Coordinates of C-alpha atoms in Angstrom, one line a residue:
X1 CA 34.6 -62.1 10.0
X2 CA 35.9 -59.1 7.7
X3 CA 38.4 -57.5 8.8
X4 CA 37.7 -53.5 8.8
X5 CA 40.7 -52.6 7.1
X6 CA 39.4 -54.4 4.0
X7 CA 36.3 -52.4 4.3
X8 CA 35.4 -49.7 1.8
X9 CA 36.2 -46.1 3.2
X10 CA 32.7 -45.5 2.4
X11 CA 31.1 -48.1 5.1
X12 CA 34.2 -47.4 7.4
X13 CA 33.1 -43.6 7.6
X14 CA 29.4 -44.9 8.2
X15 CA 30.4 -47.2 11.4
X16 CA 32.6 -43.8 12.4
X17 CA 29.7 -41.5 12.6
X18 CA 27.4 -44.5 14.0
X19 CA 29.5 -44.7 17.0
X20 CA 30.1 -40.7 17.0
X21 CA 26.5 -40.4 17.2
X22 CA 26.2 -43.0 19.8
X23 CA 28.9 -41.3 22.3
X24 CA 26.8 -38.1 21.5
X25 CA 23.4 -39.9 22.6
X26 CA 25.1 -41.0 25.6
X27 CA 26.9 -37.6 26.8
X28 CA 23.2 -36.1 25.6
X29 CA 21.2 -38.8 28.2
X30 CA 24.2 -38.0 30.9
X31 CA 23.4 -33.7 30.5
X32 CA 19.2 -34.9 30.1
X33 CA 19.6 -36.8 33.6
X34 CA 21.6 -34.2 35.6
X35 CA 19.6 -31.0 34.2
X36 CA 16.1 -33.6 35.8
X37 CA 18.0 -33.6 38.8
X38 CA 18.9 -30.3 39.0
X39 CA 15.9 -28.9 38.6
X40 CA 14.3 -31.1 40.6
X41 CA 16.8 -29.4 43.3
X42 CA 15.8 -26.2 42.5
X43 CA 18.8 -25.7 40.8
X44 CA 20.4 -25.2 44.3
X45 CA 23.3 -28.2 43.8
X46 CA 26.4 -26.5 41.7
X47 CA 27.8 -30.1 41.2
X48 CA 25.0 -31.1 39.5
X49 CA 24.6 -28.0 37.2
X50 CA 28.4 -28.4 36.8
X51 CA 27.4 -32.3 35.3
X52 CA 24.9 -31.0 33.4
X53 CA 27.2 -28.2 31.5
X54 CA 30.0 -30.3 31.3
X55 CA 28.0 -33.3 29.6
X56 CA 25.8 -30.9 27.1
X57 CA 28.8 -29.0 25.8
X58 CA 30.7 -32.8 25.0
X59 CA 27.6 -33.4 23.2
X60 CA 27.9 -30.6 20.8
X61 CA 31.6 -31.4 20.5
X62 CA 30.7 -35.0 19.2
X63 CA 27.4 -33.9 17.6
X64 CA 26.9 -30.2 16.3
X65 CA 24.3 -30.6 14.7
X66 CA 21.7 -31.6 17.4
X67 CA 19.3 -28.6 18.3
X68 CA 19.0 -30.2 22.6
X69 CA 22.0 -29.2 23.7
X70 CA 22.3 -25.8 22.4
X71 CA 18.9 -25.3 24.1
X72 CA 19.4 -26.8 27.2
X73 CA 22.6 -24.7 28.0
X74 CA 20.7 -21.8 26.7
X75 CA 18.2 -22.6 29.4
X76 CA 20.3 -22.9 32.5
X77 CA 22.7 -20.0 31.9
X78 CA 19.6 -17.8 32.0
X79 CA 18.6 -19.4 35.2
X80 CA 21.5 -18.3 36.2
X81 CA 21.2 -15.0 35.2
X82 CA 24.6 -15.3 32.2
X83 CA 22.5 -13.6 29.7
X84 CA 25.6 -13.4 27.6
X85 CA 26.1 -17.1 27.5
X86 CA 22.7 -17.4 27.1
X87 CA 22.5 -15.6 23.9
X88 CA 25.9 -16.9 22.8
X89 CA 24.1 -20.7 22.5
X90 CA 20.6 -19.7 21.1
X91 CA 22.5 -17.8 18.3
X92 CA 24.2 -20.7 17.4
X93 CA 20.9 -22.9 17.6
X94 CA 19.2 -20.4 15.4
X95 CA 22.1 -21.0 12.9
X96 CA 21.4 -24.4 12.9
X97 CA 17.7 -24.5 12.6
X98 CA 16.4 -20.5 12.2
X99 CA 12.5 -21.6 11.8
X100 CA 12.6 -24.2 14.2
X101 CA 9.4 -23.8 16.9
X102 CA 11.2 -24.5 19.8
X103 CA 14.2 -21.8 18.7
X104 CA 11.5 -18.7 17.9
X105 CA 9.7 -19.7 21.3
X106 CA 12.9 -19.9 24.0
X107 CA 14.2 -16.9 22.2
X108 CA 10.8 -15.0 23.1
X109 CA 11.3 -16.2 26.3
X110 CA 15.2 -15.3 27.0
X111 CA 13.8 -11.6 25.7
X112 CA 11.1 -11.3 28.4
X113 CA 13.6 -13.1 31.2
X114 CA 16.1 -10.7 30.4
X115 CA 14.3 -7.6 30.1
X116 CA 12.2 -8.6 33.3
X117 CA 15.2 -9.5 35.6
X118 CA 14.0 -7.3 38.2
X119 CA 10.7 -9.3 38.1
X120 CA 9.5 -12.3 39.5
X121 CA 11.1 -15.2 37.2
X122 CA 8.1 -17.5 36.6
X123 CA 6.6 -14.6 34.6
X124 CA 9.7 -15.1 32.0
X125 CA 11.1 -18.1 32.7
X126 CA 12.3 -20.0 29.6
X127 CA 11.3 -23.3 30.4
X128 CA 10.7 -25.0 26.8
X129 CA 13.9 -26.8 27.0
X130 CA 13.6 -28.7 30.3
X131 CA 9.3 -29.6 29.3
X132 CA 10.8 -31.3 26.1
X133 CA 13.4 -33.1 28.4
X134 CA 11.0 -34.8 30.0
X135 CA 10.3 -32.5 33.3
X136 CA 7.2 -31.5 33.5
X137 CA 6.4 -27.8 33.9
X138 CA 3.4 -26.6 36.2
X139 CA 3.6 -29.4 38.6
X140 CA 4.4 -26.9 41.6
X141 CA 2.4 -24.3 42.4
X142 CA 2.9 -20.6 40.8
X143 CA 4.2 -19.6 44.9
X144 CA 6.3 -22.3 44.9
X145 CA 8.0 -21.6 41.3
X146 CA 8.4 -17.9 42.7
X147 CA 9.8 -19.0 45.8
X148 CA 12.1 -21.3 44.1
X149 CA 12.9 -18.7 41.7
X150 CA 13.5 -15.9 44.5
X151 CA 15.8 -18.1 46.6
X152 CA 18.2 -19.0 43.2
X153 CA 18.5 -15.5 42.4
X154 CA 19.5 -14.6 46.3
X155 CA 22.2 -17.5 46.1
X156 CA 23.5 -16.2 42.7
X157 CA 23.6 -13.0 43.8
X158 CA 25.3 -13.9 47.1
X159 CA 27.9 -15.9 44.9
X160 CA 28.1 -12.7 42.9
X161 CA 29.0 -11.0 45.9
X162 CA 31.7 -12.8 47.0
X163 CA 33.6 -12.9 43.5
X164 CA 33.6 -9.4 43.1
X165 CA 36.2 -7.1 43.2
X166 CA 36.0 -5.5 46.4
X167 CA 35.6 -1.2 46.2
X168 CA 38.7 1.2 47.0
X169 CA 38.7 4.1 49.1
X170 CA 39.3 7.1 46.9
X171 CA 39.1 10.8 46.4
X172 CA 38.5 10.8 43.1
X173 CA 35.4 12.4 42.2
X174 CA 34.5 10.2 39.3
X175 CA 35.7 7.0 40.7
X176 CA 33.3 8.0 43.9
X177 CA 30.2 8.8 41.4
X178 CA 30.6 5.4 39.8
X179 CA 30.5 3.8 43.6
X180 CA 27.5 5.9 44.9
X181 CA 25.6 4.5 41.7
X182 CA 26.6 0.9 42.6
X183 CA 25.3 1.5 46.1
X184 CA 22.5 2.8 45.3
X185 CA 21.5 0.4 42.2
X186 CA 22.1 -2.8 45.3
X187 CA 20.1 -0.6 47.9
X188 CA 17.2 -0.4 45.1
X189 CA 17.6 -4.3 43.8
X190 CA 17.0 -4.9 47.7
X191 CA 13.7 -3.1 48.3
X192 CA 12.1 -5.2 45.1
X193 CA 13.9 -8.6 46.7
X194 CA 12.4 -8.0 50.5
X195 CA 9.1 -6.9 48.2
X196 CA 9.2 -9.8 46.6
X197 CA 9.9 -11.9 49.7
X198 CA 7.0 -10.6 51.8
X199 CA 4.5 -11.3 49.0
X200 CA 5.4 -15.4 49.6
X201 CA 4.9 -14.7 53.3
X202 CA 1.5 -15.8 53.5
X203 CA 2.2 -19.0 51.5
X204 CA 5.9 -20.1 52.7
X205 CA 8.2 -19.9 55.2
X206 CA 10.2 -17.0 54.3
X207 CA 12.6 -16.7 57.1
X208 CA 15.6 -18.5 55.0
X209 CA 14.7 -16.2 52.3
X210 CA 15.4 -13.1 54.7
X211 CA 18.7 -14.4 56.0
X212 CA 20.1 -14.3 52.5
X213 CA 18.6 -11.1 52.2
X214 CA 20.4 -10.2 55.5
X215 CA 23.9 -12.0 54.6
X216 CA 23.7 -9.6 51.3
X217 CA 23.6 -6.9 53.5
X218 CA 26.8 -8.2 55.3
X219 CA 28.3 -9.0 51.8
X220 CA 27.4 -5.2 51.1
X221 CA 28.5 -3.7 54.0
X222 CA 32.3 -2.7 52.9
X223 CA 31.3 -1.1 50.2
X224 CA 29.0 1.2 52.3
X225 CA 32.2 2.0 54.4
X226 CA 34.2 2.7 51.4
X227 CA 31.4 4.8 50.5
X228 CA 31.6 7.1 53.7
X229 CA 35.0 6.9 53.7
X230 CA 35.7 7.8 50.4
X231 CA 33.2 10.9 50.5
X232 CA 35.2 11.8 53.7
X233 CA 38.6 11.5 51.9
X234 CA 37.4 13.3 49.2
X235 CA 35.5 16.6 51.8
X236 CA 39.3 16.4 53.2
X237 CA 41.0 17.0 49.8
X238 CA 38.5 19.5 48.7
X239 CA 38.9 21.6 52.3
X240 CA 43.1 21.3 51.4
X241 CA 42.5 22.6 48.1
X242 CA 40.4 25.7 49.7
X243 CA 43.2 26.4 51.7
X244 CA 46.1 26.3 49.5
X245 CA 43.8 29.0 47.1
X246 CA 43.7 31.0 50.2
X247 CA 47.0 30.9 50.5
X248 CA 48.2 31.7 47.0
X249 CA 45.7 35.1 48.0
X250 CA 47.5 35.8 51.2
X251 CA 51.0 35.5 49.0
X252 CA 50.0 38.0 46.8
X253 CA 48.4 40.5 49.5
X254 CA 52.2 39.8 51.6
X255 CA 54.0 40.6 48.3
X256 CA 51.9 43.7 47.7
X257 CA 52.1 45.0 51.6
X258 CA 53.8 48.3 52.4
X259 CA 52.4 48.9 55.7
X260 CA 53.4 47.5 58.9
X261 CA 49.5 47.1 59.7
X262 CA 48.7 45.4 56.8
X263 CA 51.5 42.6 57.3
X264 CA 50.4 42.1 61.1
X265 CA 47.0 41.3 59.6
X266 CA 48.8 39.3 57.3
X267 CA 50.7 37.5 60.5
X268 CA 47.7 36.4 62.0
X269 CA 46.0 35.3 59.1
X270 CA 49.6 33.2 59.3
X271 CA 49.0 32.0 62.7
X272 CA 45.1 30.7 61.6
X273 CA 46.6 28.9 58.5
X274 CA 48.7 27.0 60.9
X275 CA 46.2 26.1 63.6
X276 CA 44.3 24.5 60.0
X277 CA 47.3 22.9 59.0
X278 CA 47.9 21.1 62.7
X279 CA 44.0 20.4 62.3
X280 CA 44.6 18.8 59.4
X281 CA 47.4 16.3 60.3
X282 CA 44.3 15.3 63.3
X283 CA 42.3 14.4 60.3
X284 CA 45.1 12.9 58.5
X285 CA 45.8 10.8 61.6
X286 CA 42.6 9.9 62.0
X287 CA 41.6 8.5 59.0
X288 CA 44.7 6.3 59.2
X289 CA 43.5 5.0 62.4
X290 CA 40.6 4.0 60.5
X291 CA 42.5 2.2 57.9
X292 CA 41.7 4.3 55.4
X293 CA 44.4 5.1 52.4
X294 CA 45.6 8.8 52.1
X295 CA 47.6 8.2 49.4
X296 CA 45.5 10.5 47.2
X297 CA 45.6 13.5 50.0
X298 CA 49.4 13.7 51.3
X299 CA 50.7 15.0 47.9
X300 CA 48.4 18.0 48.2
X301 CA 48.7 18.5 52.1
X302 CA 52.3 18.5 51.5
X303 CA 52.0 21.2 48.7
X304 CA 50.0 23.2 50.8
X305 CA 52.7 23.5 54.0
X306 CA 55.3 24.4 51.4
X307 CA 52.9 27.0 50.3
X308 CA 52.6 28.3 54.1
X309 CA 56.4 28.0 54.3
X310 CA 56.8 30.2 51.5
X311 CA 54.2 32.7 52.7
X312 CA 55.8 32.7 56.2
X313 CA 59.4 33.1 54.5
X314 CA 58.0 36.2 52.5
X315 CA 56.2 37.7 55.4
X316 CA 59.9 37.3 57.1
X317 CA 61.3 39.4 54.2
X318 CA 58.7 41.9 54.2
X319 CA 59.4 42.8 57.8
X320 CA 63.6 42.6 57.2
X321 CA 63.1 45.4 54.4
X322 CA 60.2 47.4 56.2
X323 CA 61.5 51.1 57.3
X324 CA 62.2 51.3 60.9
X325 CA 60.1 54.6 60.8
X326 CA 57.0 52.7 59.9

């Protein structure tokens, strides 16, 4: 028996990338059987995706150069709706084989999944990958593919749901612009989903399908209240600001008075900016009651009653230097 030291480097380097390309087979058949199984599951199990991934990408690491794997991850991040990951692993397929068949026709197929999102998935479905793997496409029904479809994308969205960040109460006009689009892009994707749902009504029980739909409501639901309470924060701040412009007009009338008539009507236009100033520490109160942050509003409300201060302070000098024959 030789020993492989006394081997040329040439032969050594052959056995090397034999057994490289053997490992790579192996992780390859690992991600094949896993990405069977989870399709066969609908793509429901996330331990089974997570095999799938995790054996494909060790493949490329041992062998970059094999077109499957590049494909095949390609293929289940756009199940999944990660169009950037998507992309990021056809790229680097058409880099290694540009004219390849199977390449041109997935990337036609990531195009029309992508730009249909909002459709049903079987009309754009890149499913090239998994037919060469050995799955058979077309064996359910086109309902069944839909309904299959329709209940992955309300899990991911579900999943979605609960990662993201969740929305803050605010008075800032731009901020609340950006949230009132949000709500209304997930009150939209919602009609087409419940659509989408009843058109499977007549072929499948659809009343898991609706639960999701309802537990995305749920999901939903405190960003609707940070809606209404941010519009509410921000009607407060805009009703303070009002004010204090009133006020810097009543400072400017009380600096300008020189008749006892005009600062009595400048006293009770006092007494009706504090009965607004009580009725807005009510309001302040009660959005605090409702757990709702005024950190944005008590700078301002606190600029306004030193404004008032300083009106009823001048109103106070105005009477000290009025003639006593007036």
């Amino acid at each position: 028996m030789f020993n492989q030291k006394t081997l040329p480097s040439t032969q050594q380097n052959t056995s090397l990338q034999q057994r490289l390309q053997q490992r790579a087979e192996n992780c390859f058949q690992s991600g094949l059987q896993a990405l069977q199984m989870a399709h066969g599951q609908g793509f429901q199990d996330p331990l089974t995706v997570r095999r799938a991934c995790e054996a494909l990408i060790e493949t490329i690491r041992l062998q970059r150069e094999d077109l499957r794997p590049y494909l095949m991850l390609s293929y289940l991040f756009a199940i999944h709706e990660d169009f950037g990951m998507a992309w990021q692993y056809l790229l680097a397929a058409e880099q290694l084989q540009p004219a390849d068949p199977d390449v041109l026709q997935f990337r036609r197929q990531l195009q029309r999944r992508q730009a249909g999102n909002d459709q049903p998935e079987t009309e754009a479905e890149p499913v090239a990958p998994v037919a060469e793997a050995g799955v058979e496409p077309g064996v359910e029904s086109d309902q069944d593919q839909a309904y299959l479809a329709l209940e992955l994308r309300l899990r991911n969205r579900i999943q979605a749901l609960q990662r993201q960040v969740p929305a803050v109460v605010t008075a800032n006009p731009s901020v609340l612009a950006e949230l009132e689009e949000e709500c209304q892009r997930f009150h939209e994707q919602q009609q087409r989903l419940a659509v989408r749902i009843e058109a499977l009504a007549a072929s499948h029980d659809t009343v898991g399908l609706y639960k999701w739909l309802e537990q995305l409501d749920q999901l939903w639901e405190p960003y609707e209240w940070a809606l209404r309470q941010s519009r509410a924060l921000t009607a407060f701040k805009h009703k303070i600001q009002q004010t204090q412009l009133q006020v810097l007009t009543l400072l400017r009338q009380s600096v300008a008075a020189r008749s006892l008539a005009q600062i009595q009507q400048l006293e009770r236009e006092l007494e009706i900016l504090l009965d607004q100033c009580d009725h807005f520490t009510h309001i302040q109160e009660a959005l605090l009651r409702r757990q709702v942050p005024i950190d944005e509003v008590e700078p301002v409300y606190r600029n306004l009653l030193g404004q008032v201060d300083l009106f009823r302070e001048t109103l106070d000098e105005c009477l000290a230097t009025m003639p006593d024959d007036l």
